[in-house]
Coordinates of C-alpha atoms and ligand atoms in Angstrom, one line a residue:
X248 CA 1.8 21.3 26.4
X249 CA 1.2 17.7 25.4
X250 CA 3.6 14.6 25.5
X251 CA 3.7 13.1 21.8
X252 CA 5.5 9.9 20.9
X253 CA 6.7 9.7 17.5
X254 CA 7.0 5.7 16.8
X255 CA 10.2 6.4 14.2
X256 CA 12.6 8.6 12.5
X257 CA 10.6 11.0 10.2
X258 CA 11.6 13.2 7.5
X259 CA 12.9 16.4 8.4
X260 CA 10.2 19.0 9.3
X261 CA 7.9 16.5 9.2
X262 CA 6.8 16.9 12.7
X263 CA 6.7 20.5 12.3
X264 CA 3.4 21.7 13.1
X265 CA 3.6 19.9 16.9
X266 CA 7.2 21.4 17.4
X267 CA 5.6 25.1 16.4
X268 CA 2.4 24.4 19.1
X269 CA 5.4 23.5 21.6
X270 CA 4.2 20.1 22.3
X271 CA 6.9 17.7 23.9
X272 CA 7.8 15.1 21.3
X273 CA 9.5 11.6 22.6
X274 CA 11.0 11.0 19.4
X275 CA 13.1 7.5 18.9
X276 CA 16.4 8.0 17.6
X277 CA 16.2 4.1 16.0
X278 CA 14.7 3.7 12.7
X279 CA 13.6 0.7 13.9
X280 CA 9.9 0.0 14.8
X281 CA 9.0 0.1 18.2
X282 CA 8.2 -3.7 20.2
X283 CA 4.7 -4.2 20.4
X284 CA 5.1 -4.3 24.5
X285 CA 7.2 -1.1 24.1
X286 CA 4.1 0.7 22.8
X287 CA 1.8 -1.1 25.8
X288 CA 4.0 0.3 28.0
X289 CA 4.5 4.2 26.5
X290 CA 0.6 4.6 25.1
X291 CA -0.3 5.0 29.6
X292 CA 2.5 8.1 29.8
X293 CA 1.3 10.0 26.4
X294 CA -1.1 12.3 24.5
X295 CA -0.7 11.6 21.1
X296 CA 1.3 8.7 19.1
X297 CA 2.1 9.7 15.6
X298 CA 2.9 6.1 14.4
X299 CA 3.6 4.1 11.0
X300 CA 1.9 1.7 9.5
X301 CA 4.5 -1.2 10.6
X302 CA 3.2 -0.1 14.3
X303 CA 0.3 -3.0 15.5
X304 CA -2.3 -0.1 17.6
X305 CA -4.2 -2.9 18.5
X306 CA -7.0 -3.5 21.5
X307 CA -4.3 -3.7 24.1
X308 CA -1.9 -0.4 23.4
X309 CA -5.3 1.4 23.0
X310 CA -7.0 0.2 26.2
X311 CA -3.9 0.9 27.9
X312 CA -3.5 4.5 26.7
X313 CA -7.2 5.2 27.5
X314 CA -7.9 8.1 29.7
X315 CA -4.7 10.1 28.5
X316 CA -4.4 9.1 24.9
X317 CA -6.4 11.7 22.9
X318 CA -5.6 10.9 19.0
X319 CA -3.1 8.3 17.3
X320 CA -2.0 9.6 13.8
X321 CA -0.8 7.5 11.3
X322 CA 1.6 8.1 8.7
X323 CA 0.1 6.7 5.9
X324 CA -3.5 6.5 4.2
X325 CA -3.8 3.2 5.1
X326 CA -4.9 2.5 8.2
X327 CA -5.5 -1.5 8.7
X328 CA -3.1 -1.4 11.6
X329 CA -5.3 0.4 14.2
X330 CA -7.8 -1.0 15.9
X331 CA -10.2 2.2 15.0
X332 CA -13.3 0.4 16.5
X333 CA -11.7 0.3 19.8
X334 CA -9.8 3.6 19.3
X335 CA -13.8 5.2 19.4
X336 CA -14.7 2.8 21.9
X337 CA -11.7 4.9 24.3
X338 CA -12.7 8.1 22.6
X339 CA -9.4 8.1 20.8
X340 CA -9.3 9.8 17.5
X341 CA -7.3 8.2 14.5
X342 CA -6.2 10.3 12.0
X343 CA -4.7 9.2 8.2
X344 CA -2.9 11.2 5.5
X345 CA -5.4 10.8 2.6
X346 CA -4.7 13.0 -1.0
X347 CA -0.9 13.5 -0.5
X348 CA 0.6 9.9 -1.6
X349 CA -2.1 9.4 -4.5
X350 CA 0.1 10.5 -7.4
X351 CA 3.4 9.0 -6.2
X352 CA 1.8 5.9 -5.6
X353 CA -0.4 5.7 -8.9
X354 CA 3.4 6.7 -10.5
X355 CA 4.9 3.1 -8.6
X356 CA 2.1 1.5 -9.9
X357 CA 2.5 2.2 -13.3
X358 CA 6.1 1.7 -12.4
X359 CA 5.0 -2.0 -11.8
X360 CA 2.4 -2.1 -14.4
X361 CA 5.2 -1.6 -17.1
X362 CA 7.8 -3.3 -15.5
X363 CA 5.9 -6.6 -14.5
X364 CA 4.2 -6.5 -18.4
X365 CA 7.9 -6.2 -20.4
X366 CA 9.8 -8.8 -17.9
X367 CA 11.7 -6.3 -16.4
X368 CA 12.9 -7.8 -13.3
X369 CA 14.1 -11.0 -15.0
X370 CA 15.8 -9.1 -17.8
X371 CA 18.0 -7.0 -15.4
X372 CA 18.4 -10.3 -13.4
X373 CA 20.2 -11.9 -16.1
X374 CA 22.1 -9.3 -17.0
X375 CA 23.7 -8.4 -13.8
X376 CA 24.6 -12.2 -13.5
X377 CA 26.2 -12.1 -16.2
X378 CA 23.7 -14.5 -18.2
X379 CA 23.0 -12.0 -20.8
X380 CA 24.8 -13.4 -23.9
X381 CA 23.5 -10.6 -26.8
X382 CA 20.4 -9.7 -28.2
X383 CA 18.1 -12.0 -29.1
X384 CA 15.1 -12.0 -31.3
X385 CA 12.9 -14.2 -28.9
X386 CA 14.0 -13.2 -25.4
X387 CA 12.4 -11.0 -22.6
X388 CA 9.1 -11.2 -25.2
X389 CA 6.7 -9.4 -22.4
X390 CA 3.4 -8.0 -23.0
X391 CA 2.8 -4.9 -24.5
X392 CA 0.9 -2.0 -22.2
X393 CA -0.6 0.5 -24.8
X394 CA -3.3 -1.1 -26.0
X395 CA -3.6 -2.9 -23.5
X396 CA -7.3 -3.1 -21.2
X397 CA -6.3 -1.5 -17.5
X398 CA -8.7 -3.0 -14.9
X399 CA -8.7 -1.3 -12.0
X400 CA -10.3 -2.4 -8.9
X401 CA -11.0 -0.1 -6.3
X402 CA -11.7 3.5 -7.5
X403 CA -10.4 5.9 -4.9
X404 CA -7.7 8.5 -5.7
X405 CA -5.1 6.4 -6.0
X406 CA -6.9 3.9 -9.0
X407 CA -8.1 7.1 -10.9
X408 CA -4.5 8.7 -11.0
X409 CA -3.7 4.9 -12.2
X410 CA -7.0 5.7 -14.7
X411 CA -5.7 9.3 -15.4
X412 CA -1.7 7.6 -16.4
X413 CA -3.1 4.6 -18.3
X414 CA -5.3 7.3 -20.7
X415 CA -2.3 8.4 -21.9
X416 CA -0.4 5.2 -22.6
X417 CA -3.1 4.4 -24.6
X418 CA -5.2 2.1 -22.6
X419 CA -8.9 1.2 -22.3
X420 CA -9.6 1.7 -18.4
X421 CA -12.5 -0.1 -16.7
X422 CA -12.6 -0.1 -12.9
X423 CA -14.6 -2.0 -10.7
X424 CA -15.8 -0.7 -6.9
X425 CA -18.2 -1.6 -4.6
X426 CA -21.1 1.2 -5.5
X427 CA -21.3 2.9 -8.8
X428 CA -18.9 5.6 -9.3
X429 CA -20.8 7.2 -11.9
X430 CA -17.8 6.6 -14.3
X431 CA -17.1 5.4 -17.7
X432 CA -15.4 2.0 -17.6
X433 CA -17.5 1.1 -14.2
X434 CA -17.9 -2.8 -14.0
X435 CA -20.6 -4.0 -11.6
X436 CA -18.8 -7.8 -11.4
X437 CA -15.2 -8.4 -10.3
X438 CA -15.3 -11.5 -11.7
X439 CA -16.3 -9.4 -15.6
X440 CA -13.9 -7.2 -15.2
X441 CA -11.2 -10.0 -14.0
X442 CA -11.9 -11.6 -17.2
X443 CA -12.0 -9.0 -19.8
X444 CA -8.6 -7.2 -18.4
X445 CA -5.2 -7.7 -19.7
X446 CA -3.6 -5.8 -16.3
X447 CA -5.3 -6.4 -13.2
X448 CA -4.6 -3.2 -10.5
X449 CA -5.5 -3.3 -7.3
X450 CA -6.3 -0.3 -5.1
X451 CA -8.4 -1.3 -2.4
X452 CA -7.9 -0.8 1.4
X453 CA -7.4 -3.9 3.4
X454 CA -10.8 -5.3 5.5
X455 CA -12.1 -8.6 5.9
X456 CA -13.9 -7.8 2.8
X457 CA -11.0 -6.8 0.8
X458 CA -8.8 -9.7 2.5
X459 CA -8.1 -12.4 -0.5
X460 CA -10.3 -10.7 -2.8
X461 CA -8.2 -12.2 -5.3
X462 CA -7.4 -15.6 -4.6
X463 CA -7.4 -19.3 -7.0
X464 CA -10.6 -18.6 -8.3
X465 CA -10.6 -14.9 -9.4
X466 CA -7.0 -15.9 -10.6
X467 CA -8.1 -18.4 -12.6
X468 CA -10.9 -15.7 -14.3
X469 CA -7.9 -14.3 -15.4
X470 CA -6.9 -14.1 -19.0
X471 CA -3.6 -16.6 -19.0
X472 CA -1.7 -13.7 -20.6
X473 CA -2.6 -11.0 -17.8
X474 CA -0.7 -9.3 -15.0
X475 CA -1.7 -8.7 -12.0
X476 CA -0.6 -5.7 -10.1
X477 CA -0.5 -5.4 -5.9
X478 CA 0.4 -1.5 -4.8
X479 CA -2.5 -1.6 -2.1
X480 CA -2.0 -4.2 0.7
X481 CA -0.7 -7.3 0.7
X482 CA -3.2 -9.7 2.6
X483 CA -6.1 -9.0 -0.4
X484 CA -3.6 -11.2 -2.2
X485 CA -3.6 -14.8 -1.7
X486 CA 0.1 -15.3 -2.2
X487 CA -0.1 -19.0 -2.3
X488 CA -2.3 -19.1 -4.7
X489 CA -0.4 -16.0 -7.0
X490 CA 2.5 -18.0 -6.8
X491 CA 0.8 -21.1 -8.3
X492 CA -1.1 -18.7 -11.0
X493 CA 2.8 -17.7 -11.8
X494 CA 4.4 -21.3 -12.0
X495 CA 1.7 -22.8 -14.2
X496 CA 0.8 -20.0 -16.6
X497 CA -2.4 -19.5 -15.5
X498 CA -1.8 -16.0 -15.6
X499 CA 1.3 -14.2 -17.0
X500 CA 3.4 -12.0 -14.3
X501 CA 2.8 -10.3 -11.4
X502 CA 4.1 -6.8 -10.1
X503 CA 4.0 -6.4 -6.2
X504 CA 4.9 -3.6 -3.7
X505 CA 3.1 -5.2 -0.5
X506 CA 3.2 -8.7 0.8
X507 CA 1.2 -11.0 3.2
X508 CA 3.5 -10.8 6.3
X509 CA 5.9 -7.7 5.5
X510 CA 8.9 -7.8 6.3
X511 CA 8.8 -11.4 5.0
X512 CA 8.3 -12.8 1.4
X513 CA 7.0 -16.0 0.7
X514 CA 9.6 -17.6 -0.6
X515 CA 7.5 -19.0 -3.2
X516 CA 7.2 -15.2 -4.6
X517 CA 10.5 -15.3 -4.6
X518 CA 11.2 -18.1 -6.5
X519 CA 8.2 -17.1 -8.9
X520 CA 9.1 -16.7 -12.6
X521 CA 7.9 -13.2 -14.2
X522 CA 7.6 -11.4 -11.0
X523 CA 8.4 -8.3 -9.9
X524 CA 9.0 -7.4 -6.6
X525 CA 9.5 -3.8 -4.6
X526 CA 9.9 -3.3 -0.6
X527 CA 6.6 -1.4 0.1
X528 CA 8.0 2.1 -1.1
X529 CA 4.7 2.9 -3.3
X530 CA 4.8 6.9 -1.3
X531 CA 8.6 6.6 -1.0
X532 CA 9.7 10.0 -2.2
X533 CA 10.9 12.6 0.0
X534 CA 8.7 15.6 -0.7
X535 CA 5.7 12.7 -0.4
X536 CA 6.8 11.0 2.7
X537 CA 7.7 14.5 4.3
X538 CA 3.9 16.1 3.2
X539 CA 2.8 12.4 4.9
X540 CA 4.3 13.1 8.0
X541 CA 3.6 16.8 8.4
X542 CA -0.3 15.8 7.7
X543 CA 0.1 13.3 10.2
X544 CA 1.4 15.9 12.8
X545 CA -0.7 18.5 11.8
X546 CA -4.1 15.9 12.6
X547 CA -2.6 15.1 15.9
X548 CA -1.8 18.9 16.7
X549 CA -5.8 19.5 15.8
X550 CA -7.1 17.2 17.9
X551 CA -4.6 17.5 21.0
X552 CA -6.3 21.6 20.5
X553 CA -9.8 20.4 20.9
X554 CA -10.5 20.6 17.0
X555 CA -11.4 18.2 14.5
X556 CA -8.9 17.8 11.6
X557 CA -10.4 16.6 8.4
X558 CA -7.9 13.7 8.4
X559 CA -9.8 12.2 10.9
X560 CA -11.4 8.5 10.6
X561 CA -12.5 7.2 13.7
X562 CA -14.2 8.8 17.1
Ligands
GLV758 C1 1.1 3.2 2.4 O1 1.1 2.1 2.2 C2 0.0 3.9 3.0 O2 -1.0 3.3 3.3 O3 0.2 5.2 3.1

């Protein structure tokens, strides 16, 4: 029997596959995150963490549960906040929950995609505070989606279920990736694709690659009547300069899910005009978040039984 500590509250029978080996779970009963010296000071006395992605596993939690620690499993695809590198260095295994968020996340990103294009948010706005005064032949005029070209940048699971939903509206997709996918609609250049597309979505995983990949300049290669869409990770946003795009013009509206330093929104976002804005809940349904965590589990239930689960990334 292993001790596991489960950083937060997760859906119920989400942990299910380490309760049916027997393991001992520490499980929080906060659904608040965990301090960062909190987790220095547990990694030493466990075997597994099954953690979220608002849980830093940096250098020091990993160093300090090194020589007991045997796999950290995060509950999301994304996995920017582990230190993997050092994770291997300790002979840690990191595990992910790849292929069971792709279509409720493409379906928030269309969400946005639609939403951001039509004026959505400011609409509503207006109307709940009571600024609404009848209908009116020139207000709310957004831009219109079918028809429309999709660019989508990154081409993983999640950006061709965005492909797959954007067929059917009626769009031309083009994508853009690092390598040739092989695919239709493959666009060697960022910058081409930037150009040519009237939605920008992005579905890349944070790196210092990816970090700002779109920033003044690639804003600027945007047509002024283009919206850009964020369901991946904040940081490969340069908000500062996506807020400027939005109070100039220089491209039309922007539909976000992630921001630079979540929980916080710049408040120049928040100000921005044509801007739609969503509390990083592009997996949030239950059967998703429940499948995410019981993945989770289950990689951290292989590898605490000496196997390798395919969810694996690092060591
Ligand atoms: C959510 O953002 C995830 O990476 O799973």
């Amino acid at each position: 029997m292993s001790r596991v500590l489960v950083t937060r509250r997760l859906p119920d029978g989400g942990l299910d596959p380490l309760v049916e080996a027997g393991h001992e779970l520490i499980e929080r009963d906060k659904d608040t995150p965990l301090s960062h010296d909190e987790l220095v000071a547990t990694a030493p006395t466990v075997d597994a963490i099954v953690c979220l992605l608002t849980d830093r596993i940096d250098a020091e939690v990993l160093e300090a549960g090194a020589g007991r620690l045997r796999v950290v499993a995060n509950v999301a695809v994304g996995y920017d906040n582990i230190d993997v590198a050092s994770a291997t260095e300790h002979g840690i295994a990191v595990c992910n929950t790849p292929g069971v968020l792709d279509e409720t996340t493409a379906d928030l990103a269309f969400l946005l995609i639609l939403a951001a294009s039509r004026l959505a948010s400011d609409a509503e706005a207006d109307l709940r505070d009571g600024r609404w005064e009848g209908w009116g032949i020139n207000q709310y005029l957004g831009r219109d989606v079918h028809g429309a070209v999709l660019g989508v940048v990154g081409f993983g699971r999640i950006g061709q279920a965005v492909a797959r939903r954007a067929t059917g509206f009626g769009m031309e997709v083009l994508h853009h990736a690092r390598h040739d996918t092989g695919f239709p609609g493959y666009i060697v250049d960022l910058d081409d694709l930037l150009s040519l597309a009237d939605i920008v979505s992005l579905h890349v995983p944070l790196s210092p690659e990816t970090r700002h990949l779109i920033s003044r300049a690639e804003l600027e290669r945007m047509k002024p009547s283009a919206v850009l869409v964020n369901t991946a990770r904040g940081p490969v946003v340069d908000e500062v300069a996506l807020a400027e795009a939005l109070e100039t013009g220089a491209i039309f509206a922007a539909g976000l899910d992630v921001f630079e330093a979540e929980p916080k929104v710049h408040p120049r976002l928040l100000a921005a005009p044509r801007t739609v804005l969503l509390p990083h809940i592009g997996s949030a349904s239950l059967a998703t978040r429940t499948r995410m965590a019981r993945i989770a589990s289950e990689g951290a239930r292989a590898v605490l039984s000496g196997e390798t689960p395919a969810n694996v990334v690092g060591a």
